[in-house]
Short mmCIF file of C-alpha atoms and ligand atoms in Angstrom, two decimals:
data_model
loop_
_atom_site.label_atom_id
_atom_site.label_comp_id
_atom_site.label_asym_id
_atom_site.label_seq_id
_atom_site.Cartn_x
_atom_site.Cartn_y
_atom_site.Cartn_z
CA MET A 1244 0.00 0.00 0.00
CA ALA A 1245 1.29 3.45 -0.85
CA ALA A 1246 0.16 5.03 2.43
CA ASP A 1247 2.59 7.68 3.70
CA GLY A 1248 0.74 8.19 7.00
CA PRO A 1249 -0.44 5.88 9.76
CA ARG A 1250 -1.65 2.39 8.79
CA VAL A 1251 -3.83 -0.22 10.46
CA ALA A 1252 -4.41 -3.88 9.53
CA VAL A 1253 -7.51 -5.84 10.50
CA ARG A 1254 -7.84 -9.61 10.24
CA VAL A 1255 -11.53 -10.48 10.17
CA PRO A 1256 -13.11 -13.96 10.20
CA ALA A 1257 -16.05 -15.35 8.20
CA LYS A 1258 -19.24 -16.47 9.94
CA VAL A 1259 -21.33 -19.61 9.79
CA ASN A 1260 -24.91 -20.12 10.94
CA LEU A 1261 -25.10 -23.28 13.06
CA PHE A 1262 -28.85 -22.77 13.27
CA LEU A 1263 -31.14 -20.61 11.15
CA ALA A 1264 -34.92 -20.61 11.54
CA VAL A 1265 -37.13 -18.38 9.37
CA ARG A 1266 -40.19 -17.26 11.31
CA GLY A 1267 -41.76 -15.45 8.35
CA ALA A 1268 -41.64 -12.42 6.04
CA ARG A 1269 -41.61 -8.95 7.62
CA PRO A 1270 -43.30 -5.80 6.32
CA ASP A 1271 -39.87 -4.19 5.70
CA GLY A 1272 -38.97 -6.82 3.08
CA PHE A 1273 -36.68 -8.78 5.37
CA HIS A 1274 -37.43 -12.05 7.13
CA GLU A 1275 -37.74 -12.65 10.85
CA LEU A 1276 -34.96 -15.01 11.95
CA VAL A 1277 -33.71 -16.94 14.93
CA THR A 1278 -30.09 -17.81 14.22
CA VAL A 1279 -26.91 -18.92 15.98
CA PHE A 1280 -23.84 -17.28 14.48
CA GLN A 1281 -20.27 -18.38 15.02
CA THR A 1282 -17.01 -17.04 13.59
CA ILE A 1283 -14.81 -19.56 11.76
CA SER A 1284 -11.07 -19.50 10.92
CA VAL A 1285 -11.32 -18.29 7.33
CA TYR A 1286 -10.05 -14.71 7.22
CA ASP A 1287 -9.99 -11.63 5.03
CA GLU A 1288 -7.41 -8.94 5.73
CA LEU A 1289 -8.16 -5.25 5.40
CA ARG A 1290 -5.38 -2.66 5.46
CA VAL A 1291 -6.27 0.99 5.81
CA GLY A 1292 -3.83 3.87 5.55
CA LEU A 1293 -3.69 7.63 5.17
CA VAL A 1294 -2.11 9.21 2.08
CA GLY A 1295 -1.21 12.87 1.58
CA LEU A 1296 -2.02 14.25 5.03
CA PRO A 1297 -0.93 17.87 5.42
CA GLY A 1298 1.93 17.13 7.83
CA ARG A 1299 2.22 16.03 11.41
CA GLY A 1300 0.30 17.82 14.10
CA HIS A 1301 -2.45 18.84 11.69
CA HIS A 1302 -5.83 19.57 13.19
CA PRO A 1303 -8.31 16.66 12.88
CA ALA A 1304 -10.66 19.05 11.05
CA SER A 1305 -8.26 18.88 8.10
CA ARG A 1306 -9.61 15.40 7.51
CA ARG A 1307 -13.07 16.75 6.77
CA ARG A 1308 -12.28 16.67 3.08
CA MET A 1309 -10.85 13.17 3.13
CA ARG A 1310 -11.49 10.84 0.18
CA LEU A 1311 -11.90 7.07 0.41
CA GLU A 1312 -10.39 4.73 -2.13
CA LEU A 1313 -10.50 0.94 -2.41
CA ARG A 1314 -7.91 -1.45 -3.78
CA ALA A 1315 -8.39 -5.19 -4.16
CA GLY A 1316 -5.44 -7.10 -2.67
CA GLU A 1317 -3.65 -10.20 -3.87
CA GLY A 1318 -6.09 -12.53 -2.12
CA ARG A 1319 -6.98 -16.01 -3.10
CA GLU A 1320 -10.54 -15.94 -4.36
CA PRO A 1321 -11.67 -19.52 -3.89
CA SER A 1322 -15.14 -18.88 -5.25
CA GLY A 1323 -13.70 -17.45 -8.45
CA GLN A 1324 -15.95 -14.42 -7.98
CA ASP A 1325 -14.63 -10.90 -7.99
CA MET A 1326 -15.37 -8.65 -5.07
CA PRO A 1327 -17.31 -5.54 -6.13
CA VAL A 1328 -14.86 -2.61 -6.14
CA GLY A 1329 -17.23 0.25 -6.99
CA GLU A 1330 -19.32 2.41 -4.70
CA ASP A 1331 -21.50 -0.59 -3.78
CA ASN A 1332 -18.53 -2.23 -2.08
CA LEU A 1333 -19.67 -2.74 1.50
CA ALA A 1334 -16.29 -1.88 3.10
CA LEU A 1335 -16.24 1.42 1.25
CA ARG A 1336 -19.82 2.15 2.30
CA ALA A 1337 -18.89 1.28 5.89
CA GLY A 1338 -15.99 3.74 5.76
CA GLN A 1339 -18.19 6.48 4.35
CA MET A 1340 -20.85 5.86 7.00
CA LEU A 1341 -18.33 5.86 9.88
CA GLY A 1342 -16.61 8.97 8.54
CA GLU A 1343 -19.88 10.87 8.38
CA ALA A 1344 -21.05 9.62 11.81
CA ALA A 1345 -17.75 10.59 13.44
CA GLY A 1346 -17.49 13.90 11.56
CA VAL A 1347 -14.22 13.11 9.79
CA LEU A 1348 -15.65 12.91 6.26
CA GLU A 1349 -17.98 15.09 4.30
CA ARG A 1350 -20.92 13.52 2.53
CA ALA A 1351 -20.34 11.06 -0.30
CA GLY A 1352 -19.24 12.63 -3.57
CA ASP A 1353 -18.06 15.85 -1.92
CA SER A 1354 -14.32 15.94 -2.57
CA ARG A 1355 -13.47 19.54 -3.35
CA ARG A 1356 -9.91 20.72 -3.66
CA ASP A 1357 -8.78 23.13 -0.97
CA ALA A 1358 -8.24 26.89 -1.47
CA ALA A 1359 -4.72 26.23 -2.79
CA GLY A 1360 -6.08 23.72 -5.33
CA ARG A 1361 -4.60 20.71 -3.54
CA GLU A 1362 -6.22 17.28 -3.74
CA PRO A 1363 -7.82 16.29 -0.43
CA PRO A 1364 -5.96 13.65 1.61
CA ARG A 1365 -7.00 10.06 0.99
CA THR A 1366 -7.75 7.02 3.10
CA VAL A 1367 -6.88 3.87 1.15
CA LEU A 1368 -8.58 0.55 1.89
CA ASP A 1369 -6.88 -2.60 0.67
CA VAL A 1370 -8.73 -5.92 0.99
CA THR A 1371 -7.06 -9.33 0.67
CA LYS A 1372 -9.75 -11.96 0.38
CA ALA A 1373 -9.81 -15.58 1.46
CA ILE A 1374 -13.50 -15.70 2.40
CA PRO A 1375 -15.51 -16.94 -0.62
CA VAL A 1376 -17.28 -14.06 -2.39
CA ALA A 1377 -21.10 -14.40 -2.34
CA GLY A 1378 -20.76 -17.79 -0.66
CA GLY A 1379 -23.01 -17.51 2.39
CA MET A 1380 -20.12 -16.85 4.78
CA ALA A 1381 -20.63 -13.08 4.95
CA GLY A 1382 -17.37 -12.15 3.23
CA GLY A 1383 -18.61 -8.71 2.18
CA SER A 1384 -20.08 -8.15 5.64
CA ALA A 1385 -16.79 -9.18 7.27
CA ASP A 1386 -14.93 -6.59 5.19
CA ALA A 1387 -17.48 -3.95 6.23
CA ALA A 1388 -17.04 -4.89 9.91
CA ALA A 1389 -13.26 -4.70 9.46
CA ALA A 1390 -13.59 -1.26 7.86
CA LEU A 1391 -15.67 0.04 10.79
CA VAL A 1392 -13.23 -1.30 13.38
CA GLY A 1393 -10.04 -0.42 11.45
CA LEU A 1394 -11.03 3.11 10.42
CA ASN A 1395 -12.32 3.82 13.93
CA GLU A 1396 -8.75 3.13 15.06
CA LEU A 1397 -6.97 4.85 12.14
CA TRP A 1398 -9.02 8.03 12.34
CA GLY A 1399 -9.01 8.06 16.16
CA CYS A 1400 -12.82 8.30 16.21
CA GLU A 1401 -13.03 6.42 19.52
CA LEU A 1402 -16.59 5.26 18.88
CA PRO A 1403 -17.47 2.40 21.26
CA ARG A 1404 -18.13 -1.06 19.73
CA GLU A 1405 -21.81 -0.64 20.65
CA ARG A 1406 -22.06 2.44 18.37
CA LEU A 1407 -20.15 0.57 15.63
CA ARG A 1408 -22.72 -2.23 15.92
CA GLU A 1409 -25.55 0.27 15.40
CA LEU A 1410 -23.89 1.59 12.23
CA ALA A 1411 -23.21 -2.01 11.18
CA GLY A 1412 -26.94 -2.82 11.22
CA GLN A 1413 -27.51 -0.20 8.53
CA LEU A 1414 -24.98 -1.92 6.27
CA GLY A 1415 -26.32 -5.48 6.38
CA SER A 1416 -27.89 -8.12 8.59
CA ASP A 1417 -24.63 -9.99 9.29
CA VAL A 1418 -22.38 -6.98 9.89
CA PRO A 1419 -23.25 -6.33 13.59
CA PHE A 1420 -22.26 -9.89 14.54
CA LEU A 1421 -18.94 -9.59 12.70
CA VAL A 1422 -18.01 -6.40 14.57
CA VAL A 1423 -17.96 -8.56 17.73
CA GLY A 1424 -17.50 -12.22 16.66
CA GLY A 1425 -17.50 -15.32 18.88
CA THR A 1426 -20.83 -17.15 19.20
CA ALA A 1427 -24.16 -15.31 19.31
CA LEU A 1428 -27.88 -15.95 19.26
CA ALA A 1429 -29.60 -13.42 17.00
CA THR A 1430 -33.22 -12.51 16.32
CA GLY A 1431 -35.11 -9.96 14.22
CA ARG A 1432 -33.34 -9.42 10.88
CA GLY A 1433 -30.37 -11.10 12.52
CA THR A 1434 -29.11 -7.88 14.10
CA ALA A 1435 -30.46 -8.18 17.68
CA MET A 1436 -28.11 -10.49 19.51
CA ALA A 1437 -26.60 -11.86 22.68
CA GLN A 1438 -23.35 -13.80 23.10
CA VAL A 1439 -23.87 -17.44 24.11
CA LEU A 1440 -21.55 -19.87 25.86
CA CYS A 1441 -19.47 -22.17 23.67
CA ARG A 1442 -16.90 -24.54 25.16
CA GLY A 1443 -14.14 -26.12 23.10
CA VAL A 1444 -13.32 -25.98 19.42
CA PHE A 1445 -15.22 -27.48 16.48
CA HIS A 1446 -13.68 -28.62 13.19
CA TRP A 1447 -15.19 -28.12 9.75
CA VAL A 1448 -14.81 -28.81 6.08
CA VAL A 1449 -16.00 -25.85 4.01
CA TRP A 1450 -17.13 -26.80 0.50
CA THR A 1451 -17.45 -23.71 -1.68
CA GLU A 1452 -18.87 -23.36 -5.16
CA SER A 1453 -17.81 -21.03 -7.95
CA GLU A 1454 -21.31 -19.96 -8.96
CA PRO A 1455 -22.74 -17.49 -6.42
CA LEU A 1456 -26.27 -17.78 -5.03
CA PRO A 1457 -27.56 -14.25 -4.34
CA THR A 1458 -29.16 -13.98 -0.88
CA PRO A 1459 -32.32 -12.11 -2.03
CA GLU A 1460 -33.03 -14.90 -4.55
CA VAL A 1461 -32.84 -17.53 -1.82
CA TYR A 1462 -35.26 -15.58 0.40
CA ARG A 1463 -37.62 -15.14 -2.55
CA ALA A 1464 -37.48 -18.91 -3.14
CA TRP A 1465 -38.24 -19.39 0.58
CA ASP A 1466 -41.35 -17.20 0.09
CA ARG A 1467 -42.48 -19.51 -2.74
CA HIS A 1468 -41.61 -22.91 -1.30
CA CYS A 1469 -41.60 -22.68 2.49
CA ARG A 1470 -43.77 -21.94 5.54
CA PRO A 1471 -42.66 -20.18 8.74
CA SER A 1472 -41.02 -22.64 11.13
CA GLU A 1473 -41.29 -22.97 14.90
CA VAL A 1474 -38.03 -24.87 15.41
CA GLU A 1475 -36.01 -23.62 18.42
CA PRO A 1476 -32.20 -23.56 18.88
CA ASP A 1477 -32.18 -25.36 22.26
CA ALA A 1478 -30.32 -28.47 21.02
CA ILE A 1479 -27.61 -26.35 19.38
CA LEU A 1480 -27.12 -24.19 22.47
CA GLN A 1481 -26.90 -27.29 24.68
CA ALA A 1482 -24.34 -28.93 22.34
CA LEU A 1483 -22.19 -25.76 22.34
CA ARG A 1484 -22.30 -25.54 26.16
CA SER A 1485 -21.36 -29.19 26.59
CA GLU A 1486 -18.60 -29.29 23.91
CA ASP A 1487 -20.45 -32.16 22.21
CA ALA A 1488 -19.58 -32.37 18.50
CA VAL A 1489 -21.85 -35.38 17.88
CA ALA A 1490 -24.84 -33.54 19.37
CA LEU A 1491 -23.90 -30.39 17.44
CA GLY A 1492 -23.75 -32.34 14.19
CA ALA A 1493 -27.23 -33.74 14.79
CA ALA A 1494 -28.66 -30.31 15.69
CA LEU A 1495 -27.29 -28.27 12.74
CA HIS A 1496 -30.31 -26.69 11.06
CA ASN A 1497 -31.02 -24.18 8.29
CA ASP A 1498 -34.56 -23.36 7.11
CA LEU A 1499 -33.13 -21.81 3.92
CA GLU A 1500 -31.96 -25.23 2.69
CA PRO A 1501 -35.19 -26.21 0.86
CA ALA A 1502 -35.17 -22.82 -0.90
CA ALA A 1503 -31.49 -23.04 -1.88
CA PHE A 1504 -31.86 -26.70 -2.92
CA ALA A 1505 -34.84 -25.78 -5.15
CA LEU A 1506 -32.65 -23.21 -6.92
CA ARG A 1507 -29.55 -25.43 -7.00
CA PRO A 1508 -30.46 -29.15 -6.75
CA GLY A 1509 -26.77 -30.20 -6.71
CA LEU A 1510 -26.49 -28.76 -3.19
CA ALA A 1511 -28.75 -31.44 -1.68
CA GLN A 1512 -26.51 -34.11 -3.23
CA ARG A 1513 -23.43 -32.42 -1.78
CA LYS A 1514 -24.93 -32.47 1.67
CA GLN A 1515 -25.69 -36.17 1.28
CA ARG A 1516 -22.16 -36.91 0.02
CA LEU A 1517 -20.65 -35.25 3.09
CA LEU A 1518 -22.87 -37.34 5.37
CA ASP A 1519 -22.09 -40.51 3.36
CA VAL A 1520 -18.34 -40.13 3.93
CA GLY A 1521 -18.86 -39.75 7.69
CA ALA A 1522 -19.41 -36.08 8.57
CA LEU A 1523 -21.06 -35.65 12.01
CA GLY A 1524 -23.49 -33.27 10.34
CA ALA A 1525 -23.75 -31.05 7.28
CA VAL A 1526 -25.58 -27.79 6.73
CA LEU A 1527 -25.87 -25.00 4.20
CA SER A 1528 -23.97 -21.90 5.34
CA GLY A 1529 -26.39 -18.96 5.54
CA SER A 1530 -28.09 -18.59 2.16
CA GLY A 1531 -25.38 -20.73 0.49
CA PRO A 1532 -24.05 -22.01 -1.75
CA THR A 1533 -21.22 -22.97 0.65
CA MET A 1534 -21.87 -26.28 2.41
CA LEU A 1535 -20.34 -27.03 5.83
CA ALA A 1536 -19.50 -30.43 7.24
CA LEU A 1537 -18.75 -30.94 10.93
CA ALA A 1538 -15.90 -33.32 11.84
CA ALA A 1539 -14.86 -34.87 15.15
CA ASP A 1540 -11.40 -33.27 15.02
CA ARG A 1541 -8.92 -31.82 12.53
CA ALA A 1542 -7.66 -35.24 11.37
CA HIS A 1543 -11.26 -36.33 10.73
CA ALA A 1544 -11.87 -33.13 8.72
CA GLN A 1545 -8.80 -33.91 6.60
CA SER A 1546 -10.01 -37.48 6.07
CA LEU A 1547 -13.37 -36.16 4.80
CA VAL A 1548 -11.49 -33.99 2.30
CA ALA A 1549 -9.40 -36.99 1.22
CA ALA A 1550 -12.51 -39.20 0.87
CA LEU A 1551 -14.19 -36.71 -1.48
CA GLY A 1552 -11.01 -35.99 -3.44
CA ASP A 1553 -11.59 -34.09 -6.69
CA GLU A 1554 -15.34 -33.88 -6.10
CA MET A 1555 -14.68 -30.84 -3.91
CA ARG A 1556 -13.32 -27.70 -5.45
CA ALA A 1557 -10.88 -25.83 -3.16
CA PRO A 1558 -12.03 -27.38 0.15
CA ILE A 1559 -11.09 -25.48 3.31
CA VAL A 1560 -10.46 -27.10 6.71
CA ALA A 1561 -11.32 -24.63 9.46
CA ARG A 1562 -12.17 -24.39 13.17
CA SER A 1563 -14.73 -22.46 15.16
CA PRO A 1564 -15.32 -20.36 17.12
CA VAL A 1565 -12.66 -17.73 16.65
CA GLY A 1566 -12.97 -14.19 18.02
CA GLY A 1567 -13.90 -11.03 16.18
CA PRO A 1568 -11.84 -8.60 14.10
CA ASP A 1569 -8.22 -8.30 15.26
CA VAL A 1570 -6.73 -4.82 14.91
CA LEU A 1571 -3.02 -4.24 14.44
CA ARG A 1572 -1.44 -0.75 14.20
CA LEU A 1573 1.39 -1.03 11.65
O1 C5P B 2501 -29.06 -7.55 5.19
P1 C5P B 2501 -28.45 -8.11 3.95
O2 C5P B 2501 -27.95 -7.04 3.02
O3 C5P B 2501 -27.43 -9.17 4.21
O4 C5P B 2501 -29.62 -8.83 3.19
C1 C5P B 2501 -29.56 -9.16 1.84
C2 C5P B 2501 -30.96 -9.57 1.39
O5 C5P B 2501 -31.31 -10.80 2.00
C3 C5P B 2501 -32.04 -8.61 1.79
O6 C5P B 2501 -32.20 -7.60 0.83
C4 C5P B 2501 -33.25 -9.51 1.83
O7 C5P B 2501 -33.72 -9.77 0.53
C5 C5P B 2501 -32.66 -10.81 2.36
N1 C5P B 2501 -32.79 -10.94 3.83
C6 C5P B 2501 -34.04 -11.18 4.37
N2 C5P B 2501 -34.16 -11.31 5.73
C7 C5P B 2501 -33.07 -11.23 6.54
C8 C5P B 2501 -31.79 -11.01 5.98
C9 C5P B 2501 -31.69 -10.88 4.62
O8 C5P B 2501 -35.04 -11.26 3.66
N3 C5P B 2501 -33.23 -11.38 7.85
#
């Protein structure tokens, strides 16, 4: 990165939904959920840095004309999909929103030169991706959470995590969880949440697919094919408390599966294949198309990968839970 001022790096994990129940459609166009989120050890890295600041000791108000700029890093993109790099990029939108909320940026599109005709200073965001793009693991949301946390540090905004979570909810349903990480039970759109107890570590095989499955399409398919469900997360919460991978495998649940399977029938076969080769459980990750298989331990996860061989494109072995975004001042 060509930053000539302070820099911050944030390593941010992906999320999985161990349990996802859809209670029904809401008047605001979203769906009412009960879900258990957990962070998993697949990480994107966001670097943010300041370029062209008007010298040390400048007044913070000089940042009011800051511009934001995004670069895509050298990341592996296992899904084969490109991250959006335009104004609809969620990390960029997160930066703009934080900058406006904290008073360090003027409104979007307002990047006048100063009285001397100088370009305004820039904040550069650089994302290196390992989380599959549009895969149901909240890669875009993770980058947005990383931008909120990293720019809060870089700009010295000092907004508390609680305020960052409020801003996060305006960016997407998964973003508030990823600002905090760990294991959480969420309701509403998925943004109202409480941390829940999880003992031990769980091991997974993550089976990604190159063709994305857009989340709104999956919810629309749910509207066509499915009815609101009453299923409760008690068995999942008990398995997490008691460090019981077998019980967790049996309790994995996602009400979006019938909708995703209707759109992409191959996904149901994938789930079955993972169970056939001995996974403790298998479940669609969020709205898919990534499929997750739970293993007894890391060696078991590797044996599942070996058993499926070339059937799986770019399998990932990962563990959960991990924490939230990790911030490092460079
Ligand atoms: O909040 P997010 O941007 O992740 O949501 C993407 C889309 O997924 C929404 O526009 C909506 O169509 C659908 N969605 C939903 N109910 C939720 C979360 C997402 O219908 N609780």
